[in-house]
Amino acid sequence: MPSAVRLSLQAPCGLPSPIKVDFPESAKGTPETLISCFDHLVLCAAPCHDAHFPPQPAPRPSSKIGSRAEQRRIYLGPKLSDRATGGPDAGPLIERFSCLFKDQYNCKYNPKGIVSLGVAENFLMEKECLEFFGNALRHSFMSSDLSYGDSLWGSRRINHALSGFYNEWFHPADPVLPEHIITGVGCSAVLDQLFYTLMDEGEAILLAGPYYTGFDRDLVGRDRVILIPVPVPIGDEGFGPDSLKAFDKALADCKSKGIIVRAVIVCNPQNPLGRTYPRETLLQYARFCEQNDLHLVSDEIYAMSVYDNPHDPSMSPFTSMLSLDVEKELGTPFDKARLHVVHGMSKDFCANGLRVGALISQHNALLLRAMANTSMLMKLSSPADVIFSALLNDKAFLKNFITTNRQRLGEAYAFTRKWFNDRGVEVAHSNAGHFAWVNLGGRLGFTDAITEKKVFQTLLDGGVYIAPGTAYHHTVPGWYRVTFSVSRDNLEVGLGKIETLLDLKVL
């Protein structure tokens, strides 16, 4: 029988494995995919030093927080796992958001509800989304979409559509191939599975502060890693190449405390500050990670949500980490296996609820192979797969959608910026995302976290929700993130409530 390279679980072409297996003669000429090989493919378990992961570690005793005695202080049922009970308590946050989501403002059905200007959702393309998505389901949903499909994560259809999209719009230095991509139910799920694969419990991640508060949920709750906000300079300097000096200091501090740092996250465009990083700074991130043997994860979920800001035309255009040729541009070696990019459909395509996220890792086959073990836990639903495959493959609609969305985001930002400036409130320069970063503390005369929280609660009690800066690990209290990508009617009602509750008069 002819010898062949065993296929891994990666569709469509498979990742090669060092294990050799024999295929019957009838298998010659068949496509090299797992689905097409079920009748003859042998997933053997023959011992091979190069092909198998290390054995599982021996069981550990329960931690103090997970011990039965500790749990009985708050819970009388059978013991729960250390993983579930030893992490941060998300209960208060869950309760707060449950109340918000259940009582959201609607001018017709719930006029006394809470106007949400604190959640990053984009409703500026709502009409276009409803029309296109409905048509996609009516015309593109097939009987095969009722099955498990042809891939363990999403489908070959969505991977081909995504690779074409990234090659056209992200300008990668190396072409993105379908087999470089793993999809999942939103970027939160993708990040959770990614860092489960990259890191062990108790290891640390460095990222510039302030940072997206959802990382605390996405990475700490189950993966049990440590997030360390790096205090980069405030303002423009925090986006410059010299900001990496703060990372050098943070890494040295971790080493002195015996904390193992394994990765760096760069959020570009940045959340909550809403702006892009210059290419020179991204190259320094790559240099820092290469020099210190760290994984570099670039969260680019707002990549297509970049708009013109006439108040600061010098702001950098969006530059994807995929587009960097680090060795050529810096003249130093760079191991491409350490770079992983995350993107999703929620923000750029105004569909948080459809839950589509993607990991692009072009040069780390072992990572993709390892993630095959957990990929089914975050597999895309067929309807979401169908909708976004159709959108990404319709080149004319895609271009018009991105262009129109950028224009509307710019208009909404300009309106919001002017509204706050007219009332003497400083607004940080932005050119991306769904939100403005505003300094209510400077206008109201406070710089402490306690007052920031009281103002937040006053606004919430009065029917408008915005996000306080300390929730994003900002070191200067008084700043808030205000979402402007809602309908203009809702935005005006929410801003009106802020004006009344805080007595913000036009100056």
mmCIF file with all atom_site columns, C-alpha atoms in Angstrom, residues 181-329:
data_model
loop_
_atom_site.group_PDB
_atom_site.id
_atom_site.type_symbol
_atom_site.label_atom_id
_atom_site.label_alt_id
_atom_site.label_comp_id
_atom_site.label_asym_id
_atom_site.label_entity_id
_atom_site.label_seq_id
_atom_site.pdbx_PDB_ins_code
_atom_site.Cartn_x
_atom_site.Cartn_y
_atom_site.Cartn_z
_atom_site.occupancy
_atom_site.B_iso_or_equiv
_atom_site.pdbx_formal_charge
_atom_site.auth_seq_id
_atom_site.auth_comp_id
_atom_site.auth_asym_id
_atom_site.auth_atom_id
_atom_site.pdbx_PDB_model_num
ATOM 1   C CA . ILE A 1 181 ? -7.855  30.839 10.046 1.00 0.00 ? 181 ILE A CA 1
ATOM 2   C CA . ILE A 1 182 ? -9.892  29.429 12.912 1.00 0.00 ? 182 ILE A CA 1
ATOM 3   C CA . THR A 1 183 ? -13.341 30.899 13.459 1.00 0.00 ? 183 THR A CA 1
ATOM 4   C CA . GLY A 1 184 ? -15.421 30.942 16.616 1.00 0.00 ? 184 GLY A CA 1
ATOM 5   C CA . VAL A 1 185 ? -18.538 32.422 18.168 1.00 0.00 ? 185 VAL A CA 1
ATOM 6   C CA . GLY A 1 186 ? -17.197 35.935 18.584 1.00 0.00 ? 186 GLY A CA 1
ATOM 7   C CA . CYS A 1 187 ? -13.790 37.302 19.508 1.00 0.00 ? 187 CYS A CA 1
ATOM 8   C CA . SER A 1 188 ? -14.372 36.584 23.199 1.00 0.00 ? 188 SER A CA 1
ATOM 9   C CA . ALA A 1 189 ? -14.562 32.852 22.505 1.00 0.00 ? 189 ALA A CA 1
ATOM 10  C CA . VAL A 1 190 ? -11.603 32.988 20.127 1.00 0.00 ? 190 VAL A CA 1
ATOM 11  C CA . LEU A 1 191 ? -9.467  34.851 22.682 1.00 0.00 ? 191 LEU A CA 1
ATOM 12  C CA . ASP A 1 192 ? -10.469 32.426 25.424 1.00 0.00 ? 192 ASP A CA 1
ATOM 13  C CA . GLN A 1 193 ? -9.434  29.407 23.346 1.00 0.00 ? 193 GLN A CA 1
ATOM 14  C CA . LEU A 1 194 ? -6.309  31.133 22.023 1.00 0.00 ? 194 LEU A CA 1
ATOM 15  C CA . PHE A 1 195 ? -4.889  32.001 25.425 1.00 0.00 ? 195 PHE A CA 1
ATOM 16  C CA . TYR A 1 196 ? -5.877  28.615 26.798 1.00 0.00 ? 196 TYR A CA 1
ATOM 17  C CA . THR A 1 197 ? -3.534  27.258 24.128 1.00 0.00 ? 197 THR A CA 1
ATOM 18  C CA . LEU A 1 198 ? -0.768  29.848 24.421 1.00 0.00 ? 198 LEU A CA 1
ATOM 19  C CA . MET A 1 199 ? -0.368  30.072 28.188 1.00 0.00 ? 199 MET A CA 1
ATOM 20  C CA . ASP A 1 200 ? -0.499  28.215 31.479 1.00 0.00 ? 200 ASP A CA 1
ATOM 21  C CA . GLU A 1 201 ? -2.417  29.377 34.533 1.00 0.00 ? 201 GLU A CA 1
ATOM 22  C CA . GLY A 1 202 ? -0.660  32.092 36.489 1.00 0.00 ? 202 GLY A CA 1
ATOM 23  C CA . GLU A 1 203 ? 1.407   33.384 33.569 1.00 0.00 ? 203 GLU A CA 1
ATOM 24  C CA . ALA A 1 204 ? 1.067   37.026 32.634 1.00 0.00 ? 204 ALA A CA 1
ATOM 25  C CA . ILE A 1 205 ? 0.117   39.225 29.679 1.00 0.00 ? 205 ILE A CA 1
ATOM 26  C CA . LEU A 1 206 ? 1.308   42.802 29.222 1.00 0.00 ? 206 LEU A CA 1
ATOM 27  C CA . LEU A 1 207 ? -0.969  45.346 27.550 1.00 0.00 ? 207 LEU A CA 1
ATOM 28  C CA . ALA A 1 208 ? -1.145  49.127 27.484 1.00 0.00 ? 208 ALA A CA 1
ATOM 29  C CA . GLY A 1 209 ? -3.592  50.754 29.870 1.00 0.00 ? 209 GLY A CA 1
ATOM 30  C CA . PRO A 1 210 ? -6.319  51.763 29.747 1.00 0.00 ? 210 PRO A CA 1
ATOM 31  C CA . TYR A 1 211 ? -7.545  48.590 28.087 1.00 0.00 ? 211 TYR A CA 1
ATOM 32  C CA . TYR A 1 212 ? -10.819 46.950 27.069 1.00 0.00 ? 212 TYR A CA 1
ATOM 33  C CA . THR A 1 213 ? -12.403 45.702 30.272 1.00 0.00 ? 213 THR A CA 1
ATOM 34  C CA . GLY A 1 214 ? -13.766 42.615 28.516 1.00 0.00 ? 214 GLY A CA 1
ATOM 35  C CA . PHE A 1 215 ? -10.255 41.145 28.485 1.00 0.00 ? 215 PHE A CA 1
ATOM 36  C CA . ASP A 1 216 ? -10.659 40.598 32.236 1.00 0.00 ? 216 ASP A CA 1
ATOM 37  C CA . ARG A 1 217 ? -13.602 38.328 31.457 1.00 0.00 ? 217 ARG A CA 1
ATOM 38  C CA . ASP A 1 218 ? -12.300 36.747 28.261 1.00 0.00 ? 218 ASP A CA 1
ATOM 39  C CA . LEU A 1 219 ? -8.861  35.780 29.567 1.00 0.00 ? 219 LEU A CA 1
ATOM 40  C CA . VAL A 1 220 ? -9.012  35.535 33.348 1.00 0.00 ? 220 VAL A CA 1
ATOM 41  C CA . GLY A 1 221 ? -12.295 33.762 34.040 1.00 0.00 ? 221 GLY A CA 1
ATOM 42  C CA . ARG A 1 222 ? -11.318 30.391 32.583 1.00 0.00 ? 222 ARG A CA 1
ATOM 43  C CA . ASP A 1 223 ? -7.722  30.693 31.399 1.00 0.00 ? 223 ASP A CA 1
ATOM 44  C CA . ARG A 1 224 ? -6.661  32.085 34.783 1.00 0.00 ? 224 ARG A CA 1
ATOM 45  C CA . VAL A 1 225 ? -3.858  34.222 33.384 1.00 0.00 ? 225 VAL A CA 1
ATOM 46  C CA . ILE A 1 226 ? -2.730  37.543 34.839 1.00 0.00 ? 226 ILE A CA 1
ATOM 47  C CA . LEU A 1 227 ? -3.368  40.788 32.985 1.00 0.00 ? 227 LEU A CA 1
ATOM 48  C CA . ILE A 1 228 ? -0.851  43.519 33.751 1.00 0.00 ? 228 ILE A CA 1
ATOM 49  C CA . PRO A 1 229 ? -1.772  47.010 32.513 1.00 0.00 ? 229 PRO A CA 1
ATOM 50  C CA . VAL A 1 230 ? 1.322   48.908 31.420 1.00 0.00 ? 230 VAL A CA 1
ATOM 51  C CA . PRO A 1 231 ? 1.129   52.635 32.313 1.00 0.00 ? 231 PRO A CA 1
ATOM 52  C CA . VAL A 1 232 ? 2.162   54.160 29.000 1.00 0.00 ? 232 VAL A CA 1
ATOM 53  C CA . PRO A 1 233 ? 2.170   57.982 28.725 1.00 0.00 ? 233 PRO A CA 1
ATOM 54  C CA . ILE A 1 234 ? -1.222  59.668 28.399 1.00 0.00 ? 234 ILE A CA 1
ATOM 55  C CA . GLY A 1 235 ? -2.131  61.222 25.058 1.00 0.00 ? 235 GLY A CA 1
ATOM 56  C CA . ASP A 1 236 ? -0.156  61.092 21.830 1.00 0.00 ? 236 ASP A CA 1
ATOM 57  C CA . GLU A 1 237 ? 2.989   59.756 23.505 1.00 0.00 ? 237 GLU A CA 1
ATOM 58  C CA . GLY A 1 238 ? 1.126   56.624 24.521 1.00 0.00 ? 238 GLY A CA 1
ATOM 59  C CA . PHE A 1 239 ? 0.831   55.744 20.837 1.00 0.00 ? 239 PHE A CA 1
ATOM 60  C CA . GLY A 1 240 ? 4.425   56.514 19.907 1.00 0.00 ? 240 GLY A CA 1
ATOM 61  C CA . PRO A 1 241 ? 7.337   54.064 19.588 1.00 0.00 ? 241 PRO A CA 1
ATOM 62  C CA . ASP A 1 242 ? 8.874   55.283 22.865 1.00 0.00 ? 242 ASP A CA 1
ATOM 63  C CA . SER A 1 243 ? 5.818   53.959 24.744 1.00 0.00 ? 243 SER A CA 1
ATOM 64  C CA . LEU A 1 244 ? 7.498   50.536 24.592 1.00 0.00 ? 244 LEU A CA 1
ATOM 65  C CA . LYS A 1 245 ? 9.974   51.754 27.214 1.00 0.00 ? 245 LYS A CA 1
ATOM 66  C CA . ALA A 1 246 ? 7.153   51.325 29.717 1.00 0.00 ? 246 ALA A CA 1
ATOM 67  C CA . PHE A 1 247 ? 6.884   47.688 28.607 1.00 0.00 ? 247 PHE A CA 1
ATOM 68  C CA . ASP A 1 248 ? 10.582  47.169 29.327 1.00 0.00 ? 248 ASP A CA 1
ATOM 69  C CA . LYS A 1 249 ? 10.037  48.420 32.860 1.00 0.00 ? 249 LYS A CA 1
ATOM 70  C CA . ALA A 1 250 ? 6.870   46.363 33.366 1.00 0.00 ? 250 ALA A CA 1
ATOM 71  C CA . LEU A 1 251 ? 8.657   43.212 32.196 1.00 0.00 ? 251 LEU A CA 1
ATOM 72  C CA . ALA A 1 252 ? 11.570  43.872 34.555 1.00 0.00 ? 252 ALA A CA 1
ATOM 73  C CA . ASP A 1 253 ? 9.138   44.408 37.445 1.00 0.00 ? 253 ASP A CA 1
ATOM 74  C CA . CYS A 1 254 ? 7.443   41.081 36.674 1.00 0.00 ? 254 CYS A CA 1
ATOM 75  C CA . LYS A 1 255 ? 10.766  39.251 36.606 1.00 0.00 ? 255 LYS A CA 1
ATOM 76  C CA . SER A 1 256 ? 11.721  40.735 39.969 1.00 0.00 ? 256 SER A CA 1
ATOM 77  C CA . LYS A 1 257 ? 8.458   39.377 41.417 1.00 0.00 ? 257 LYS A CA 1
ATOM 78  C CA . GLY A 1 258 ? 8.858   35.936 39.874 1.00 0.00 ? 258 GLY A CA 1
ATOM 79  C CA . ILE A 1 259 ? 5.958   36.465 37.440 1.00 0.00 ? 259 ILE A CA 1
ATOM 80  C CA . ILE A 1 260 ? 6.388   34.743 34.079 1.00 0.00 ? 260 ILE A CA 1
ATOM 81  C CA . VAL A 1 261 ? 5.284   36.954 31.183 1.00 0.00 ? 261 VAL A CA 1
ATOM 82  C CA . ARG A 1 262 ? 4.292   34.953 28.146 1.00 0.00 ? 262 ARG A CA 1
ATOM 83  C CA . ALA A 1 263 ? 2.480   37.371 25.804 1.00 0.00 ? 263 ALA A CA 1
ATOM 84  C CA . VAL A 1 264 ? 1.667   40.944 24.809 1.00 0.00 ? 264 VAL A CA 1
ATOM 85  C CA . ILE A 1 265 ? -1.679  42.186 23.515 1.00 0.00 ? 265 ILE A CA 1
ATOM 86  C CA . VAL A 1 266 ? -1.925  45.266 21.332 1.00 0.00 ? 266 VAL A CA 1
ATOM 87  C CA . CYS A 1 267 ? -5.468  46.473 20.692 1.00 0.00 ? 267 CYS A CA 1
ATOM 88  C CA . ASN A 1 268 ? -5.411  48.288 17.350 1.00 0.00 ? 268 ASN A CA 1
ATOM 89  C CA . PRO A 1 269 ? -7.515  50.364 16.910 1.00 0.00 ? 269 PRO A CA 1
ATOM 90  C CA . GLN A 1 270 ? -7.343  50.957 20.639 1.00 0.00 ? 270 GLN A CA 1
ATOM 91  C CA . ASN A 1 271 ? -10.306 50.412 22.940 1.00 0.00 ? 271 ASN A CA 1
ATOM 92  C CA . PRO A 1 272 ? -11.339 52.536 24.885 1.00 0.00 ? 272 PRO A CA 1
ATOM 93  C CA . LEU A 1 273 ? -9.287  55.406 23.405 1.00 0.00 ? 273 LEU A CA 1
ATOM 94  C CA . GLY A 1 274 ? -10.623 54.932 19.878 1.00 0.00 ? 274 GLY A CA 1
ATOM 95  C CA . ARG A 1 275 ? -7.519  55.551 17.797 1.00 0.00 ? 275 ARG A CA 1
ATOM 96  C CA . THR A 1 276 ? -5.018  53.715 15.636 1.00 0.00 ? 276 THR A CA 1
ATOM 97  C CA . TYR A 1 277 ? -1.331  52.990 16.221 1.00 0.00 ? 277 TYR A CA 1
ATOM 98  C CA . PRO A 1 278 ? 1.352   54.260 13.823 1.00 0.00 ? 278 PRO A CA 1
ATOM 99  C CA . ARG A 1 279 ? 3.281   51.656 11.883 1.00 0.00 ? 279 ARG A CA 1
ATOM 100 C CA . GLU A 1 280 ? 6.501   52.591 13.706 1.00 0.00 ? 280 GLU A CA 1
ATOM 101 C CA . THR A 1 281 ? 4.939   51.736 17.064 1.00 0.00 ? 281 THR A CA 1
ATOM 102 C CA . LEU A 1 282 ? 3.621   48.380 15.857 1.00 0.00 ? 282 LEU A CA 1
ATOM 103 C CA . LEU A 1 283 ? 7.128   47.521 14.654 1.00 0.00 ? 283 LEU A CA 1
ATOM 104 C CA . GLN A 1 284 ? 8.453   48.282 18.130 1.00 0.00 ? 284 GLN A CA 1
ATOM 105 C CA . TYR A 1 285 ? 5.847   45.939 19.613 1.00 0.00 ? 285 TYR A CA 1
ATOM 106 C CA . ALA A 1 286 ? 7.180   43.244 17.296 1.00 0.00 ? 286 ALA A CA 1
ATOM 107 C CA . ARG A 1 287 ? 10.780  44.042 18.257 1.00 0.00 ? 287 ARG A CA 1
ATOM 108 C CA . PHE A 1 288 ? 9.952   43.913 21.985 1.00 0.00 ? 288 PHE A CA 1
ATOM 109 C CA . CYS A 1 289 ? 8.240   40.523 21.667 1.00 0.00 ? 289 CYS A CA 1
ATOM 110 C CA . GLU A 1 290 ? 11.088  39.089 19.586 1.00 0.00 ? 290 GLU A CA 1
ATOM 111 C CA . GLN A 1 291 ? 13.733  40.288 22.034 1.00 0.00 ? 291 GLN A CA 1
ATOM 112 C CA . ASN A 1 292 ? 11.858  38.772 24.985 1.00 0.00 ? 292 ASN A CA 1
ATOM 113 C CA . ASP A 1 293 ? 10.479  35.633 23.297 1.00 0.00 ? 293 ASP A CA 1
ATOM 114 C CA . LEU A 1 294 ? 6.813   36.565 23.794 1.00 0.00 ? 294 LEU A CA 1
ATOM 115 C CA . HIS A 1 295 ? 3.657   35.852 21.831 1.00 0.00 ? 295 HIS A CA 1
ATOM 116 C CA . LEU A 1 296 ? 2.224   38.965 20.156 1.00 0.00 ? 296 LEU A CA 1
ATOM 117 C CA . VAL A 1 297 ? -1.570  39.040 19.883 1.00 0.00 ? 297 VAL A CA 1
ATOM 118 C CA . SER A 1 298 ? -3.067  41.887 17.859 1.00 0.00 ? 298 SER A CA 1
ATOM 119 C CA . ASP A 1 299 ? -6.767  42.506 18.515 1.00 0.00 ? 299 ASP A CA 1
ATOM 120 C CA . GLU A 1 300 ? -8.004  44.272 15.375 1.00 0.00 ? 300 GLU A CA 1
ATOM 121 C CA . ILE A 1 301 ? -11.752 44.027 15.888 1.00 0.00 ? 301 ILE A CA 1
ATOM 122 C CA . TYR A 1 302 ? -12.281 47.713 14.886 1.00 0.00 ? 302 TYR A CA 1
ATOM 123 C CA . ALA A 1 303 ? -10.046 47.497 11.802 1.00 0.00 ? 303 ALA A CA 1
ATOM 124 C CA . MET A 1 304 ? -12.672 48.687 9.309  1.00 0.00 ? 304 MET A CA 1
ATOM 125 C CA . SER A 1 305 ? -14.296 51.169 11.721 1.00 0.00 ? 305 SER A CA 1
ATOM 126 C CA . VAL A 1 306 ? -11.760 53.927 11.057 1.00 0.00 ? 306 VAL A CA 1
ATOM 127 C CA . TYR A 1 307 ? -13.109 57.343 10.036 1.00 0.00 ? 307 TYR A CA 1
ATOM 128 C CA . ASP A 1 308 ? -11.792 60.776 9.080  1.00 0.00 ? 308 ASP A CA 1
ATOM 129 C CA . ASN A 1 309 ? -11.283 63.242 11.923 1.00 0.00 ? 309 ASN A CA 1
ATOM 130 C CA . PRO A 1 310 ? -10.820 66.767 10.479 1.00 0.00 ? 310 PRO A CA 1
ATOM 131 C CA . HIS A 1 311 ? -9.815  68.031 13.942 1.00 0.00 ? 311 HIS A CA 1
ATOM 132 C CA . ASP A 1 312 ? -6.684  65.874 13.790 1.00 0.00 ? 312 ASP A CA 1
ATOM 133 C CA . PRO A 1 313 ? -5.931  64.891 10.178 1.00 0.00 ? 313 PRO A CA 1
ATOM 134 C CA . SER A 1 314 ? -2.435  63.712 11.128 1.00 0.00 ? 314 SER A CA 1
ATOM 135 C CA . MET A 1 315 ? -3.773  60.592 12.821 1.00 0.00 ? 315 MET A CA 1
ATOM 136 C CA . SER A 1 316 ? -2.403  57.336 11.470 1.00 0.00 ? 316 SER A CA 1
ATOM 137 C CA . PRO A 1 317 ? -4.387  55.145 9.080  1.00 0.00 ? 317 PRO A CA 1
ATOM 138 C CA . PHE A 1 318 ? -5.141  51.639 10.243 1.00 0.00 ? 318 PHE A CA 1
ATOM 139 C CA . THR A 1 319 ? -2.163  49.302 9.877  1.00 0.00 ? 319 THR A CA 1
ATOM 140 C CA . SER A 1 320 ? -2.680  45.602 10.473 1.00 0.00 ? 320 SER A CA 1
ATOM 141 C CA . MET A 1 321 ? 0.064   43.591 12.130 1.00 0.00 ? 321 MET A CA 1
ATOM 142 C CA . LEU A 1 322 ? -0.397  41.204 9.220  1.00 0.00 ? 322 LEU A CA 1
ATOM 143 C CA . SER A 1 323 ? 0.963   43.880 6.877  1.00 0.00 ? 323 SER A CA 1
ATOM 144 C CA . LEU A 1 324 ? 4.317   44.229 8.630  1.00 0.00 ? 324 LEU A CA 1
ATOM 145 C CA . ASP A 1 325 ? 7.416   42.644 7.146  1.00 0.00 ? 325 ASP A CA 1
ATOM 146 C CA . VAL A 1 326 ? 9.309   42.985 10.400 1.00 0.00 ? 326 VAL A CA 1
ATOM 147 C CA . GLU A 1 327 ? 12.625  41.521 9.279  1.00 0.00 ? 327 GLU A CA 1
ATOM 148 C CA . LYS A 1 328 ? 12.741  43.717 6.175  1.00 0.00 ? 328 LYS A CA 1
ATOM 149 C CA . GLU A 1 329 ? 11.538  46.898 7.879  1.00 0.00 ? 329 GLU A CA 1
#
